[in-house]
PDB file of C-alpha atoms in Angstrom:
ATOM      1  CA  UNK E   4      26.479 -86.569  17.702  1.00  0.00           C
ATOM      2  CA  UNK E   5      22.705 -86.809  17.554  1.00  0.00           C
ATOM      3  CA  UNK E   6      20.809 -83.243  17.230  1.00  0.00           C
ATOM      4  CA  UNK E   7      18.620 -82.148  19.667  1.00  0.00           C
ATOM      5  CA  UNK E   8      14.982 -81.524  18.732  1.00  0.00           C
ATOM      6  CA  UNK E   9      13.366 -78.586  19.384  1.00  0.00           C
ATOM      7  CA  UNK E  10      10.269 -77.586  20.692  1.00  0.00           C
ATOM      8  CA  UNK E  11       8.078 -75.597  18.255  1.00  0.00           C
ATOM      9  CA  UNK E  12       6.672 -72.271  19.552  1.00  0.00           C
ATOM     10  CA  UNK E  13       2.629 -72.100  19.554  1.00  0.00           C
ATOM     11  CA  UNK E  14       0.618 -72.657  17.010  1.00  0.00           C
ATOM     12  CA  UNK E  15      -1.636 -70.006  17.981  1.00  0.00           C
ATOM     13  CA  UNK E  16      -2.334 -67.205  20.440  1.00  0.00           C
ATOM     14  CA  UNK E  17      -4.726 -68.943  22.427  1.00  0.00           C
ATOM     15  CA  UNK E  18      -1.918 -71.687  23.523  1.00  0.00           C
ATOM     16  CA  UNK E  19       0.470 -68.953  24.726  1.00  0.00           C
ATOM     17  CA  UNK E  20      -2.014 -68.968  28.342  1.00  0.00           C
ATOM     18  CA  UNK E  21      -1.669 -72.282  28.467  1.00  0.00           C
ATOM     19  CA  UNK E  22       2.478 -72.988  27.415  1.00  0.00           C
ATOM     20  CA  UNK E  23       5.240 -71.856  29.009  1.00  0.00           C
ATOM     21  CA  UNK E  24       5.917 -70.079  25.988  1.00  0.00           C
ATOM     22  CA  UNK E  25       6.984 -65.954  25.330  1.00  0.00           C
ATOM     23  CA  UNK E  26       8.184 -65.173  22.357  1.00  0.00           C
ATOM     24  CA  UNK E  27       8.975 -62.050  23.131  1.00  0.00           C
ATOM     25  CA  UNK E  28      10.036 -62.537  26.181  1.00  0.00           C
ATOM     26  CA  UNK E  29      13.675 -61.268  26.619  1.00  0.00           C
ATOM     27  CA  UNK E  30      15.986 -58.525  26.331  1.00  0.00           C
ATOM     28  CA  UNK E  31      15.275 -55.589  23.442  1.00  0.00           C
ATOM     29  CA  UNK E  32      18.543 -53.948  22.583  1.00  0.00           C
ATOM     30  CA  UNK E  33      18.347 -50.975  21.101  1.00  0.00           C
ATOM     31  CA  UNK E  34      22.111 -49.556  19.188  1.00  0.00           C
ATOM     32  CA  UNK E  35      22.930 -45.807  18.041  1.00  0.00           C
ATOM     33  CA  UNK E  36      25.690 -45.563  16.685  1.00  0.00           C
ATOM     34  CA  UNK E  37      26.183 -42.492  15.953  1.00  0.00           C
ATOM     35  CA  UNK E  38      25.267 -41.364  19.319  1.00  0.00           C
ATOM     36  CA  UNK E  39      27.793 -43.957  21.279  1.00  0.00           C
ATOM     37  CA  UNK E  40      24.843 -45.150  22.670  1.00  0.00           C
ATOM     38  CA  UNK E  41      23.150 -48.036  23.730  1.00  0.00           C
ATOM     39  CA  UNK E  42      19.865 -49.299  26.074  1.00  0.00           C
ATOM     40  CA  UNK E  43      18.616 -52.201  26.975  1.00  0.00           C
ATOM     41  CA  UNK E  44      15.180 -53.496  28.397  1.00  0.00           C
ATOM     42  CA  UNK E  45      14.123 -56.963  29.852  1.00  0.00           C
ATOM     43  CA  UNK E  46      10.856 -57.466  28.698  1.00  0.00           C
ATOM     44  CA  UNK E  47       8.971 -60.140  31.146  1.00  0.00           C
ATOM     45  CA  UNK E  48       6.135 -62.175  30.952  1.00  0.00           C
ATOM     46  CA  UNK E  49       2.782 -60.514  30.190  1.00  0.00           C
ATOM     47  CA  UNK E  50       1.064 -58.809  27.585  1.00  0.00           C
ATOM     48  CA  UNK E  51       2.846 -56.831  25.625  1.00  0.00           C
ATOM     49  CA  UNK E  52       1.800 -53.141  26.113  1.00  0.00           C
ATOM     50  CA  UNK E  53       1.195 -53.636  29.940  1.00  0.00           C
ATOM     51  CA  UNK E  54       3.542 -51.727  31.898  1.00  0.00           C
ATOM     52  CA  UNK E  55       4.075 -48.632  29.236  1.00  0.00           C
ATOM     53  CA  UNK E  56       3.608 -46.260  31.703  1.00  0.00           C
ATOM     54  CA  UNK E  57       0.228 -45.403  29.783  1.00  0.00           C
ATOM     55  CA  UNK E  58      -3.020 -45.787  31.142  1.00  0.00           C
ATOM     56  CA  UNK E  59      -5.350 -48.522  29.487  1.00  0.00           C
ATOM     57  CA  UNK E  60      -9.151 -47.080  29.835  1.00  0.00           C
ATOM     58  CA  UNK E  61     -10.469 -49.784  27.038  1.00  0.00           C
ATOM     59  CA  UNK E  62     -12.004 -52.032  29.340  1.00  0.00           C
ATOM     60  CA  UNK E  63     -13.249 -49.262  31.762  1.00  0.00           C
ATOM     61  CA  UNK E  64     -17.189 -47.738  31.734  1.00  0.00           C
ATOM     62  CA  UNK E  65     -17.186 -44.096  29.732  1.00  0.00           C
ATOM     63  CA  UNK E  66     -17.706 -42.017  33.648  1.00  0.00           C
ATOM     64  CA  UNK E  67     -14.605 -43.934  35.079  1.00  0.00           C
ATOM     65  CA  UNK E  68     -12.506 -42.991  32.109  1.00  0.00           C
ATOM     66  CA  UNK E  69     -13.526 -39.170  32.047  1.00  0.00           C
ATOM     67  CA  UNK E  70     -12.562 -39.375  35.720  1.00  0.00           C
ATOM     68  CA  UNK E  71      -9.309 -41.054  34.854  1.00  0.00           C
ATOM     69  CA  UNK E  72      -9.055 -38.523  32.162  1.00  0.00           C
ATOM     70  CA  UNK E  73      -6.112 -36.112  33.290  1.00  0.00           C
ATOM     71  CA  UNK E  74      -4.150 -38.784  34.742  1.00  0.00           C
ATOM     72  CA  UNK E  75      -4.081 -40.451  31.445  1.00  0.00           C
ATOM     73  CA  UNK E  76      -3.374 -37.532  29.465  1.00  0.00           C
ATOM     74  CA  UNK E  77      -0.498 -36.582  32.334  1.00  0.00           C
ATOM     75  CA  UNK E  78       0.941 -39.860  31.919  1.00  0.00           C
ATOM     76  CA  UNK E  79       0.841 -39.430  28.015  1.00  0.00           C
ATOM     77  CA  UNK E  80       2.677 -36.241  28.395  1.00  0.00           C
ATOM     78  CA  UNK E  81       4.899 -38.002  30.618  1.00  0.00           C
ATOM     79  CA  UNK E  82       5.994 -40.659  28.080  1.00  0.00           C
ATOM     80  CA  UNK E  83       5.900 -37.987  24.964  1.00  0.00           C
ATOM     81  CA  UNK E  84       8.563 -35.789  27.247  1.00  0.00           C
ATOM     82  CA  UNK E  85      11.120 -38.320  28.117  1.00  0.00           C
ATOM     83  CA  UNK E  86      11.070 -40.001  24.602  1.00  0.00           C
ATOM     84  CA  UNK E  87      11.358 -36.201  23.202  1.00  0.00           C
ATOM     85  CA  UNK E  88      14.694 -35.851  25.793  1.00  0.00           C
ATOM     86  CA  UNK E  89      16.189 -38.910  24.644  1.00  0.00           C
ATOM     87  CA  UNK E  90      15.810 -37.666  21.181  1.00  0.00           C
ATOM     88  CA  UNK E  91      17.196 -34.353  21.554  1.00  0.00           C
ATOM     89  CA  UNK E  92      20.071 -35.900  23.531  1.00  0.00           C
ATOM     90  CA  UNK E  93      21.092 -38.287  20.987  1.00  0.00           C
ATOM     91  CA  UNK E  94      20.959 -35.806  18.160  1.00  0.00           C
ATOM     92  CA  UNK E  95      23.279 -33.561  19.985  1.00  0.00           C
ATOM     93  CA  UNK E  96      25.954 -36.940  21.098  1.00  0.00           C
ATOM     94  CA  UNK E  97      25.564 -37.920  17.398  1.00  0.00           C
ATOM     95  CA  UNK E  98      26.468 -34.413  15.726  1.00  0.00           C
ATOM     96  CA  UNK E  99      28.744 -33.583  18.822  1.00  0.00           C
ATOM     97  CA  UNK E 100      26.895 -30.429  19.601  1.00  0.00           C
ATOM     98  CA  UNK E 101      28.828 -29.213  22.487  1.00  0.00           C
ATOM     99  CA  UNK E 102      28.678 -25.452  22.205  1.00  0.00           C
ATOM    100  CA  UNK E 103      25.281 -23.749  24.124  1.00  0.00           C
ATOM    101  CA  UNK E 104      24.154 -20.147  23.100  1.00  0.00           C
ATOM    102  CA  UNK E 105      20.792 -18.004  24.174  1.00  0.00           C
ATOM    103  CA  UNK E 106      19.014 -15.886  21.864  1.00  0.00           C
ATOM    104  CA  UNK E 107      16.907 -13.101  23.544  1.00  0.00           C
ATOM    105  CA  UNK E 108      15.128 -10.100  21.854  1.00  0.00           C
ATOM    106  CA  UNK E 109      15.733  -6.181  23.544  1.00  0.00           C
ATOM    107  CA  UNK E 110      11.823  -4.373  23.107  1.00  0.00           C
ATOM    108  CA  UNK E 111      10.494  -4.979  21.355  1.00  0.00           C
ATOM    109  CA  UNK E 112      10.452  -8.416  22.857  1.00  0.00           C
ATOM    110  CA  UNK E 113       8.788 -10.973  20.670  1.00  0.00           C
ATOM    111  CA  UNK E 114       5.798 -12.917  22.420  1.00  0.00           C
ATOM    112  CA  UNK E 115       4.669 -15.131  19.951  1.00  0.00           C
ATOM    113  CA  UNK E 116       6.139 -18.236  19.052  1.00  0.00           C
ATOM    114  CA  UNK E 117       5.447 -18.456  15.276  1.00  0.00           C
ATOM    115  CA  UNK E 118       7.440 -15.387  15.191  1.00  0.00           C
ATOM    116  CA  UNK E 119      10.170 -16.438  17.263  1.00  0.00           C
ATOM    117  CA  UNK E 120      10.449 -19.607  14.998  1.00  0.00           C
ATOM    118  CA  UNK E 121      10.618 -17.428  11.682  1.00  0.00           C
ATOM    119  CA  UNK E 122      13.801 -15.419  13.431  1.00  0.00           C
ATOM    120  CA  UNK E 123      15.824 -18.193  14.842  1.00  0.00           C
ATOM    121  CA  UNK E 124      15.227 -20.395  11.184  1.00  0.00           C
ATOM    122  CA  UNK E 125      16.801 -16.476   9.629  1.00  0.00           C
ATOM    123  CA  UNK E 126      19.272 -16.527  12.610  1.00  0.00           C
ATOM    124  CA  UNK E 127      20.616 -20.157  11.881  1.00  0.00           C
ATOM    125  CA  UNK E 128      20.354 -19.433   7.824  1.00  0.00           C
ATOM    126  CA  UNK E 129      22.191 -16.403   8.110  1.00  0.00           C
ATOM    127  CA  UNK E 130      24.964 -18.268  10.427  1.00  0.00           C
ATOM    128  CA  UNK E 131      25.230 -21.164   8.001  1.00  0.00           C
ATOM    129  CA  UNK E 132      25.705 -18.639   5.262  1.00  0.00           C
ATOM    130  CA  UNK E 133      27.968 -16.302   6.835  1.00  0.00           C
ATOM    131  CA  UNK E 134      30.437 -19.760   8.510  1.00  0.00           C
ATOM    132  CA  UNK E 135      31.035 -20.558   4.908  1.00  0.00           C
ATOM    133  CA  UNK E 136      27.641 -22.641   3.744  1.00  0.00           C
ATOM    134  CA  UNK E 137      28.621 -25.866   5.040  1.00  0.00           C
ATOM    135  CA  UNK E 138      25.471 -27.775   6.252  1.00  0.00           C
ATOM    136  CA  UNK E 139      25.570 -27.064  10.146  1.00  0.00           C
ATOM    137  CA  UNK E 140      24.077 -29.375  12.426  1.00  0.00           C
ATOM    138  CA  UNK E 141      21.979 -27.169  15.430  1.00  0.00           C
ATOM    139  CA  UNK E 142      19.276 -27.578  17.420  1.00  0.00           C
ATOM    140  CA  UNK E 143      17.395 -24.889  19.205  1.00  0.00           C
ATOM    141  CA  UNK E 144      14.256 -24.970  21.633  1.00  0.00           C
ATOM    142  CA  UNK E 145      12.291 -21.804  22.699  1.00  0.00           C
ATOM    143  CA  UNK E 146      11.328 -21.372  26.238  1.00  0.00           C
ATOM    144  CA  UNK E 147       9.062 -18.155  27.936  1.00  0.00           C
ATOM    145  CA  UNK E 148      11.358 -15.755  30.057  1.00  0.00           C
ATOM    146  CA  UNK E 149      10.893 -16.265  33.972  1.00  0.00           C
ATOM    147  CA  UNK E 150       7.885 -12.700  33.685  1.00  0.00           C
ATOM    148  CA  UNK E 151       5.944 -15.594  31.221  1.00  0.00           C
ATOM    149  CA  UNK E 152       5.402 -12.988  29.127  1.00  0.00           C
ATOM    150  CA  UNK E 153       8.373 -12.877  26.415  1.00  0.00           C
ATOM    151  CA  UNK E 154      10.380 -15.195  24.638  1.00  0.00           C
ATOM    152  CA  UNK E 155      13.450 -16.342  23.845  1.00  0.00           C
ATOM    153  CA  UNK E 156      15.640 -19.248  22.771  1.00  0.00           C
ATOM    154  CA  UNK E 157      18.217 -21.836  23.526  1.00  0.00           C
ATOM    155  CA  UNK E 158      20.639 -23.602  21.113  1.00  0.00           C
ATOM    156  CA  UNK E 159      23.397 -25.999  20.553  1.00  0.00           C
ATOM    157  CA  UNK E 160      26.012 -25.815  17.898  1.00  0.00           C
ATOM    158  CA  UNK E 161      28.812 -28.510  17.151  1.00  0.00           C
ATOM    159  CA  UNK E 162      31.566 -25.907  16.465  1.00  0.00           C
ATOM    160  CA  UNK E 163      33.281 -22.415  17.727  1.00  0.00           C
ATOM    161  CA  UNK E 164      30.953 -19.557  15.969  1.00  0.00           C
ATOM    162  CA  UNK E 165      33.023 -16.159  16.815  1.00  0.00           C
TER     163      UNK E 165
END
């Protein structure tokens, strides 16, 4: 059986506009393991980048992109927030933390969030130290009580802690 030739891609960026030809044009997979996870995007035609949910100001006159300003930076946060949730979620799937707790403070209530870092990072110390020194996987986040005044925090453990 004779073998097929194939096409070669491009030479150079300049004939992709003018070729029926996307190299990365497909499906990206992305695997984790550990999290029993998996996602996939098709990734069309186009330039890459286009379509990131990001605004691109490069081409735009300096006055249109300080009007375009907080939209940009709201998308931006946008983006940083959802790839921060996907994080957090496949940390806790991968080290099966499945047990929730909240830490608040009685007065006097703690209202700054350096502090509140330095206690829980004691807190979770202590914990590891007193469940036997084993490394224990947790993951906390620190939120502002409903008042916006005080703090306190959230957390997620991967095993009973009496």
């Amino acid at each position: 059986m004779a073998q097929q030739e194939v096409p070669p891609l491009a030479a150079t960026s300049l004939e992709y506009g003018t070729k029926l030809v996307e190299p990365w044009a497909g499906w990206r997979v992305g695997l984790y393991a550990d999290a029993a996870e998996a996602g996939a995007v098709f990734c069309g035609r186009g330039r890459r980048g286009v379509g990131t949910g990001v605004l691109d100001t490069r081409y735009l006159e300096e006055a249109q992109r300080e009007a375009l300003w907080p939209a940009a930076r709201e998308a931006s946060q946008g983006v940083a927030a959802r790839r921060a949730r996907t994080r957090v979620r496949r940390y806790c799937a991968a080290n099966r933390l499945n047990r929730l707790g909240t830490l608040t403070y009685g007065p006097p209530f703690c209202r700054d969030p350096k502090v509140l870092r330095l206690h829980v990072g004691r807190f979770f110390r202590e914990l590891r130290d007193e469940l036997g020194g084993d490394p224990l996987p947790y993951l906390w986040v620190g939120e502002w009580h409903k008042d916006g005044d005080r703090l306190h925090a959230h957390f997620g453990v991967g095993r009973y802690v009496p």
